[in-house]
Amino acid sequence: MLRSTDDGLELEPDASLLGSDLSPVPASKRTLTRWDIALLWVGMVVNVPSYYLAGSLVDLGMSWWQGVATIILGNTILLAPLILTAHPGTRYGIAFPVLLRSAFGVHGAHLPALLRALVACGWCGIETWIGGQAIFLLLPRSITNSWYAHPIRWLGTSALEFSCFILFLLAQLAILWKGMAGIRVLGNYSAPVLVLLTGWLFCWAYLRAGGFGEMLSTPSRLGPSQFWSVFFPSLTASISTWSGVALNIPDFTRFAAGQSDQIAGQLGLPIFMGLFTFTGLAITSSTQVIYGRVISNPIHLLAEIGGTFTIIAAIFGISLATITTNIPANFVAPANVLVSLSPSTFSFAGAALLTGIIGAAFQPWRIIESSDSFIYTWLVGYSAVLGPVSGIILTDYYVLRRMALDVNALCSADPRGPYYYSRGFNAAAIGALVVAVTPAVPGFLHKQSIGSFPAGDRLGRFVPIPPFWNLSSLQWLP
């Protein structure tokens, strides 16, 4: 069937650009309320990497209030592009890969979409690894102390931990098989459970440390000059934590009932992130009082606490927190991108499977090995890519197009269409992206270990890796 554009041209939707998973959502199916979106943020915010980021700031020398202020400021800054990018999704019912076509062209959109997907795959691997560690905690000591649990030097982890990682990946794929409907149900029911489990751990820390005075007594170890050298990368890392989701937020807000719902729901990010950050930092600071050392990794803390109830609660809580974050934040974006590349080849479920495989190739156990590599290399590094993409999208939508899009033309490869540009590519947008990203590449590569990478073994040694493309460092390793 032919569709008409605002210029009077009749354009036919192209099968290579439009599939059932990418079709604009009709108004009758846009039913997400502000509470649905807020609960989605609760499920995503309460997760191990967010806790680990908060704890890492204490580990790097900040006091609890400096860490809380840094993360709240970062998420408040992020709120502006989050709401602005969500607007076209709600107004036109379009997904992130479709929105990209307005600025980059119907074919050029694949480049920034793949960059976003690559970051999401990396996060997918990190979250899945954390979920696998929760399974690892459940195993009896007779198994965790066996030869099967000994680190393999070239792999960087043990065969047992890697098997737990794969098992958790399969559990997530089983949920994803039901599509977006399963994600919505999961988010609604998991949020209260996650809040209760976090509250339980907070109460334990409060009682063991002897109250707030002791919990929050760990002072800053940073002098004035040292503080600023840690603050700015940490602020960037805080913004980067959710910058990926902020970029592809139209994937979710295209189901929102209206703009007021999506705006009110998005306020959940700085509010809930601030509360969870305080909880994580308070618990992490309390470990200095309780154990005489800072334990920033909640999995290690739960293992230190021990006990049958603790282990069961840890398995359930960490698994639930990981799934409710990983599926909406890190599976949806790359799955939609892969579908947009070839709607006839990929279904949403099939694309999610490929996302999991790529996430494993990132070797996430290496990325989160230390506070330095997690914050300074991973979080700061990928923000150099996603920031320019966001800027180009917002400039195109608000400045050049005045919020007016032709949805039919976004789904057409007709050369007469307004988003076809030159053979489907907008050279100006692609050039702007290259110019913006290139200056950050040398600094990012400088943070990597040339010829070796932290192996993730329990001794923390640097060991050589056999020749292959290491996605976690984005370089060829000898």
PDB file of N, CA and C in Angstrom, residues 250-313:
ATOM      1  N   PRO A 250      13.671   5.871  23.355  1.00  0.00           N
ATOM      2  CA  PRO A 250      12.446   5.750  22.549  1.00  0.00           C
ATOM      3  C   PRO A 250      11.956   4.309  22.394  1.00  0.00           C
ATOM      4  N   ASP A 251      12.852   3.320  22.547  1.00  0.00           N
ATOM      5  CA  ASP A 251      12.418   1.927  22.486  1.00  0.00           C
ATOM      6  C   ASP A 251      11.351   1.626  23.531  1.00  0.00           C
ATOM      7  N   PHE A 252      11.356   2.381  24.632  1.00  0.00           N
ATOM      8  CA  PHE A 252      10.383   2.186  25.709  1.00  0.00           C
ATOM      9  C   PHE A 252       9.277   3.234  25.676  1.00  0.00           C
ATOM     10  N   THR A 253       9.652   4.512  25.458  1.00  0.00           N
ATOM     11  CA  THR A 253       8.645   5.565  25.523  1.00  0.00           C
ATOM     12  C   THR A 253       7.706   5.552  24.318  1.00  0.00           C
ATOM     13  N   ARG A 254       8.002   4.779  23.305  1.00  0.00           N
ATOM     14  CA  ARG A 254       7.044   4.664  22.199  1.00  0.00           C
ATOM     15  C   ARG A 254       5.769   3.960  22.664  1.00  0.00           C
ATOM     16  N   PHE A 255       5.849   3.302  23.836  1.00  0.00           N
ATOM     17  CA  PHE A 255       4.671   2.650  24.411  1.00  0.00           C
ATOM     18  C   PHE A 255       4.009   3.520  25.486  1.00  0.00           C
ATOM     19  N   ALA A 256       4.543   4.735  25.740  1.00  0.00           N
ATOM     20  CA  ALA A 256       4.006   5.602  26.791  1.00  0.00           C
ATOM     21  C   ALA A 256       2.677   6.214  26.366  1.00  0.00           C
ATOM     22  N   ALA A 257       1.801   6.429  27.338  1.00  0.00           N
ATOM     23  CA  ALA A 257       0.475   6.970  27.043  1.00  0.00           C
ATOM     24  C   ALA A 257       0.527   8.423  26.601  1.00  0.00           C
ATOM     25  N   GLY A 258       1.509   9.170  27.085  1.00  0.00           N
ATOM     26  CA  GLY A 258       1.622  10.579  26.705  1.00  0.00           C
ATOM     27  C   GLY A 258       2.912  11.176  27.202  1.00  0.00           C
ATOM     28  N   GLN A 259       3.192  12.434  26.801  1.00  0.00           N
ATOM     29  CA  GLN A 259       4.431  13.087  27.196  1.00  0.00           C
ATOM     30  C   GLN A 259       4.499  13.308  28.705  1.00  0.00           C
ATOM     31  N   SER A 260       3.402  13.641  29.321  1.00  0.00           N
ATOM     32  CA  SER A 260       3.430  13.876  30.773  1.00  0.00           C
ATOM     33  C   SER A 260       3.793  12.598  31.519  1.00  0.00           C
ATOM     34  N   ASP A 261       3.344  11.456  30.995  1.00  0.00           N
ATOM     35  CA  ASP A 261       3.669  10.177  31.628  1.00  0.00           C
ATOM     36  C   ASP A 261       5.153   9.857  31.503  1.00  0.00           C
ATOM     37  N   GLN A 262       5.708  10.068  30.311  1.00  0.00           N
ATOM     38  CA  GLN A 262       7.114   9.729  30.137  1.00  0.00           C
ATOM     39  C   GLN A 262       8.015  10.676  30.931  1.00  0.00           C
ATOM     40  N   ILE A 263       7.642  11.956  31.027  1.00  0.00           N
ATOM     41  CA  ILE A 263       8.468  12.911  31.774  1.00  0.00           C
ATOM     42  C   ILE A 263       8.431  12.598  33.268  1.00  0.00           C
ATOM     43  N   ALA A 264       7.221  12.407  33.801  1.00  0.00           N
ATOM     44  CA  ALA A 264       7.097  12.096  35.226  1.00  0.00           C
ATOM     45  C   ALA A 264       7.778  10.776  35.565  1.00  0.00           C
ATOM     46  N   GLY A 265       7.647   9.794  34.681  1.00  0.00           N
ATOM     47  CA  GLY A 265       8.279   8.502  34.926  1.00  0.00           C
ATOM     48  C   GLY A 265       9.789   8.576  34.911  1.00  0.00           C
ATOM     49  N   GLN A 266      10.352   9.427  34.037  1.00  0.00           N
ATOM     50  CA  GLN A 266      11.811   9.550  33.947  1.00  0.00           C
ATOM     51  C   GLN A 266      12.415  10.161  35.199  1.00  0.00           C
ATOM     52  N   LEU A 267      11.630  10.919  35.958  1.00  0.00           N
ATOM     53  CA  LEU A 267      12.144  11.511  37.194  1.00  0.00           C
ATOM     54  C   LEU A 267      12.565  10.429  38.182  1.00  0.00           C
ATOM     55  N   GLY A 268      12.111   9.224  37.942  1.00  0.00           N
ATOM     56  CA  GLY A 268      12.511   8.120  38.807  1.00  0.00           C
ATOM     57  C   GLY A 268      14.003   7.847  38.777  1.00  0.00           C
ATOM     58  N   LEU A 269      14.697   8.209  37.677  1.00  0.00           N
ATOM     59  CA  LEU A 269      16.129   7.924  37.580  1.00  0.00           C
ATOM     60  C   LEU A 269      16.936   8.641  38.666  1.00  0.00           C
ATOM     61  N   PRO A 270      16.960   9.988  38.729  1.00  0.00           N
ATOM     62  CA  PRO A 270      17.780  10.618  39.770  1.00  0.00           C
ATOM     63  C   PRO A 270      17.280  10.351  41.186  1.00  0.00           C
ATOM     64  N   ILE A 271      15.959  10.202  41.341  1.00  0.00           N
ATOM     65  CA  ILE A 271      15.415   9.959  42.681  1.00  0.00           C
ATOM     66  C   ILE A 271      15.840   8.600  43.204  1.00  0.00           C
ATOM     67  N   PHE A 272      15.555   7.560  42.432  1.00  0.00           N
ATOM     68  CA  PHE A 272      15.866   6.206  42.886  1.00  0.00           C
ATOM     69  C   PHE A 272      17.368   5.930  42.858  1.00  0.00           C
ATOM     70  N   MET A 273      18.069   6.525  41.890  1.00  0.00           N
ATOM     71  CA  MET A 273      19.516   6.342  41.845  1.00  0.00           C
ATOM     72  C   MET A 273      20.165   6.996  43.058  1.00  0.00           C
ATOM     73  N   GLY A 274      19.660   8.161  43.468  1.00  0.00           N
ATOM     74  CA  GLY A 274      20.194   8.816  44.651  1.00  0.00           C
ATOM     75  C   GLY A 274      19.987   7.987  45.910  1.00  0.00           C
ATOM     76  N   LEU A 275      18.773   7.446  46.058  1.00  0.00           N
ATOM     77  CA  LEU A 275      18.484   6.614  47.231  1.00  0.00           C
ATOM     78  C   LEU A 275      19.322   5.347  47.243  1.00  0.00           C
ATOM     79  N   PHE A 276      19.432   4.701  46.093  1.00  0.00           N
ATOM     80  CA  PHE A 276      20.192   3.450  46.034  1.00  0.00           C
ATOM     81  C   PHE A 276      21.681   3.722  46.224  1.00  0.00           C
ATOM     82  N   THR A 277      22.147   4.859  45.709  1.00  0.00           N
ATOM     83  CA  THR A 277      23.553   5.224  45.881  1.00  0.00           C
ATOM     84  C   THR A 277      23.877   5.437  47.354  1.00  0.00           C
ATOM     85  N   PHE A 278      23.007   6.156  48.061  1.00  0.00           N
ATOM     86  CA  PHE A 278      23.230   6.353  49.496  1.00  0.00           C
ATOM     87  C   PHE A 278      23.292   5.014  50.218  1.00  0.00           C
ATOM     88  N   THR A 279      22.364   4.123  49.874  1.00  0.00           N
ATOM     89  CA  THR A 279      22.348   2.813  50.515  1.00  0.00           C
ATOM     90  C   THR A 279      23.644   2.050  50.235  1.00  0.00           C
ATOM     91  N   GLY A 280      24.053   2.041  48.958  1.00  0.00           N
ATOM     92  CA  GLY A 280      25.270   1.319  48.594  1.00  0.00           C
ATOM     93  C   GLY A 280      26.506   1.896  49.250  1.00  0.00           C
ATOM     94  N   LEU A 281      26.603   3.247  49.277  1.00  0.00           N
ATOM     95  CA  LEU A 281      27.764   3.884  49.880  1.00  0.00           C
ATOM     96  C   LEU A 281      27.787   3.691  51.395  1.00  0.00           C
ATOM     97  N   ALA A 282      26.622   3.739  52.022  1.00  0.00           N
ATOM     98  CA  ALA A 282      26.557   3.532  53.468  1.00  0.00           C
ATOM     99  C   ALA A 282      26.991   2.116  53.830  1.00  0.00           C
ATOM    100  N   ILE A 283      26.514   1.137  53.057  1.00  0.00           N
ATOM    101  CA  ILE A 283      26.888  -0.245  53.321  1.00  0.00           C
ATOM    102  C   ILE A 283      28.383  -0.451  53.078  1.00  0.00           C
ATOM    103  N   THR A 284      28.888   0.113  51.968  1.00  0.00           N
ATOM    104  CA  THR A 284      30.305  -0.030  51.661  1.00  0.00           C
ATOM    105  C   THR A 284      31.166   0.625  52.735  1.00  0.00           C
ATOM    106  N   SER A 285      30.791   1.822  53.178  1.00  0.00           N
ATOM    107  CA  SER A 285      31.540   2.502  54.237  1.00  0.00           C
ATOM    108  C   SER A 285      31.511   1.706  55.535  1.00  0.00           C
ATOM    109  N   SER A 286      30.391   1.045  55.790  1.00  0.00           N
ATOM    110  CA  SER A 286      30.276   0.265  57.034  1.00  0.00           C
ATOM    111  C   SER A 286      31.224  -0.922  57.049  1.00  0.00           C
ATOM    112  N   THR A 287      31.600  -1.440  55.886  1.00  0.00           N
ATOM    113  CA  THR A 287      32.503  -2.596  55.849  1.00  0.00           C
ATOM    114  C   THR A 287      33.883  -2.237  56.403  1.00  0.00           C
ATOM    115  N   GLN A 288      34.268  -0.962  56.302  1.00  0.00           N
ATOM    116  CA  GLN A 288      35.537  -0.530  56.893  1.00  0.00           C
ATOM    117  C   GLN A 288      35.487  -0.691  58.407  1.00  0.00           C
ATOM    118  N   VAL A 289      34.318  -0.408  58.994  1.00  0.00           N
ATOM    119  CA  VAL A 289      34.141  -0.528  60.444  1.00  0.00           C
ATOM    120  C   VAL A 289      33.991  -1.998  60.846  1.00  0.00           C
ATOM    121  N   ILE A 290      33.232  -2.745  60.062  1.00  0.00           N
ATOM    122  CA  ILE A 290      32.902  -4.124  60.433  1.00  0.00           C
ATOM    123  C   ILE A 290      34.075  -5.068  60.186  1.00  0.00           C
ATOM    124  N   TYR A 291      34.715  -4.947  59.012  1.00  0.00           N
ATOM    125  CA  TYR A 291      35.758  -5.906  58.632  1.00  0.00           C
ATOM    126  C   TYR A 291      37.166  -5.305  58.597  1.00  0.00           C
ATOM    127  N   GLY A 292      37.253  -3.997  58.773  1.00  0.00           N
ATOM    128  CA  GLY A 292      38.564  -3.370  58.759  1.00  0.00           C
ATOM    129  C   GLY A 292      39.097  -3.091  57.376  1.00  0.00           C
ATOM    130  N   ARG A 293      38.276  -3.281  56.361  1.00  0.00           N
ATOM    131  CA  ARG A 293      38.666  -2.992  54.981  1.00  0.00           C
ATOM    132  C   ARG A 293      37.413  -2.668  54.186  1.00  0.00           C
ATOM    133  N   VAL A 294      37.575  -1.939  53.088  1.00  0.00           N
ATOM    134  CA  VAL A 294      36.447  -1.580  52.236  1.00  0.00           C
ATOM    135  C   VAL A 294      36.133  -2.730  51.288  1.00  0.00           C
ATOM    136  N   ILE A 295      34.872  -3.177  51.290  1.00  0.00           N
ATOM    137  CA  ILE A 295      34.415  -4.224  50.361  1.00  0.00           C
ATOM    138  C   ILE A 295      33.370  -3.569  49.465  1.00  0.00           C
ATOM    139  N   SER A 296      33.775  -3.189  48.247  1.00  0.00           N
ATOM    140  CA  SER A 296      32.873  -2.464  47.355  1.00  0.00           C
ATOM    141  C   SER A 296      32.008  -3.372  46.498  1.00  0.00           C
ATOM    142  N   ASN A 297      32.369  -4.631  46.381  1.00  0.00           N
ATOM    143  CA  ASN A 297      31.603  -5.575  45.568  1.00  0.00           C
ATOM    144  C   ASN A 297      30.569  -6.275  46.442  1.00  0.00           C
ATOM    145  N   PRO A 298      29.260  -6.094  46.175  1.00  0.00           N
ATOM    146  CA  PRO A 298      28.241  -6.690  47.043  1.00  0.00           C
ATOM    147  C   PRO A 298      28.265  -8.204  47.058  1.00  0.00           C
ATOM    148  N   ILE A 299      28.695  -8.819  45.968  1.00  0.00           N
ATOM    149  CA  ILE A 299      28.777 -10.286  45.941  1.00  0.00           C
ATOM    150  C   ILE A 299      29.836 -10.768  46.926  1.00  0.00           C
ATOM    151  N   HIS A 300      30.982 -10.089  46.942  1.00  0.00           N
ATOM    152  CA  HIS A 300      32.031 -10.443  47.894  1.00  0.00           C
ATOM    153  C   HIS A 300      31.578 -10.193  49.325  1.00  0.00           C
ATOM    154  N   LEU A 301      30.803  -9.118  49.529  1.00  0.00           N
ATOM    155  CA  LEU A 301      30.298  -8.822  50.867  1.00  0.00           C
ATOM    156  C   LEU A 301      29.346  -9.903  51.339  1.00  0.00           C
ATOM    157  N   LEU A 302      28.427 -10.324  50.481  1.00  0.00           N
ATOM    158  CA  LEU A 302      27.468 -11.356  50.850  1.00  0.00           C
ATOM    159  C   LEU A 302      28.176 -12.679  51.130  1.00  0.00           C
ATOM    160  N   ALA A 303      29.218 -12.971  50.373  1.00  0.00           N
ATOM    161  CA  ALA A 303      30.003 -14.180  50.625  1.00  0.00           C
ATOM    162  C   ALA A 303      30.708 -14.077  51.979  1.00  0.00           C
ATOM    163  N   GLU A 304      31.147 -12.872  52.332  1.00  0.00           N
ATOM    164  CA  GLU A 304      31.820 -12.651  53.618  1.00  0.00           C
ATOM    165  C   GLU A 304      30.846 -12.817  54.769  1.00  0.00           C
ATOM    166  N   ILE A 305      29.611 -12.369  54.591  1.00  0.00           N
ATOM    167  CA  ILE A 305      28.598 -12.500  55.647  1.00  0.00           C
ATOM    168  C   ILE A 305      28.298 -13.964  55.909  1.00  0.00           C
ATOM    169  N   GLY A 306      28.103 -14.721  54.817  1.00  0.00           N
ATOM    170  CA  GLY A 306      27.871 -16.152  54.944  1.00  0.00           C
ATOM    171  C   GLY A 306      26.514 -16.489  55.532  1.00  0.00           C
ATOM    172  N   GLY A 307      26.287 -17.758  55.775  1.00  0.00           N
ATOM    173  CA  GLY A 307      25.021 -18.222  56.323  1.00  0.00           C
ATOM    174  C   GLY A 307      24.056 -18.652  55.237  1.00  0.00           C
ATOM    175  N   THR A 308      23.236 -19.644  55.539  1.00  0.00           N
ATOM    176  CA  THR A 308      22.303 -20.209  54.541  1.00  0.00           C
ATOM    177  C   THR A 308      21.301 -19.171  54.059  1.00  0.00           C
ATOM    178  N   PHE A 309      20.694 -18.436  55.004  1.00  0.00           N
ATOM    179  CA  PHE A 309      19.694 -17.438  54.609  1.00  0.00           C
ATOM    180  C   PHE A 309      20.324 -16.365  53.726  1.00  0.00           C
ATOM    181  N   THR A 310      21.508 -15.923  54.098  1.00  0.00           N
ATOM    182  CA  THR A 310      22.186 -14.882  53.324  1.00  0.00           C
ATOM    183  C   THR A 310      22.469 -15.352  51.913  1.00  0.00           C
ATOM    184  N   ILE A 311      22.946 -16.578  51.786  1.00  0.00           N
ATOM    185  CA  ILE A 311      23.267 -17.111  50.461  1.00  0.00           C
ATOM    186  C   ILE A 311      22.015 -17.208  49.594  1.00  0.00           C
ATOM    187  N   ILE A 312      20.923 -17.712  50.186  1.00  0.00           N
ATOM    188  CA  ILE A 312      19.675 -17.841  49.423  1.00  0.00           C
ATOM    189  C   ILE A 312      19.164 -16.455  49.006  1.00  0.00           C
ATOM    190  N   ALA A 313      19.180 -15.507  49.963  1.00  0.00           N
ATOM    191  CA  ALA A 313      18.737 -14.146  49.646  1.00  0.00           C
ATOM    192  C   ALA A 313      19.631 -13.514  48.593  1.00  0.00           C
TER     193      ALA A 313
END
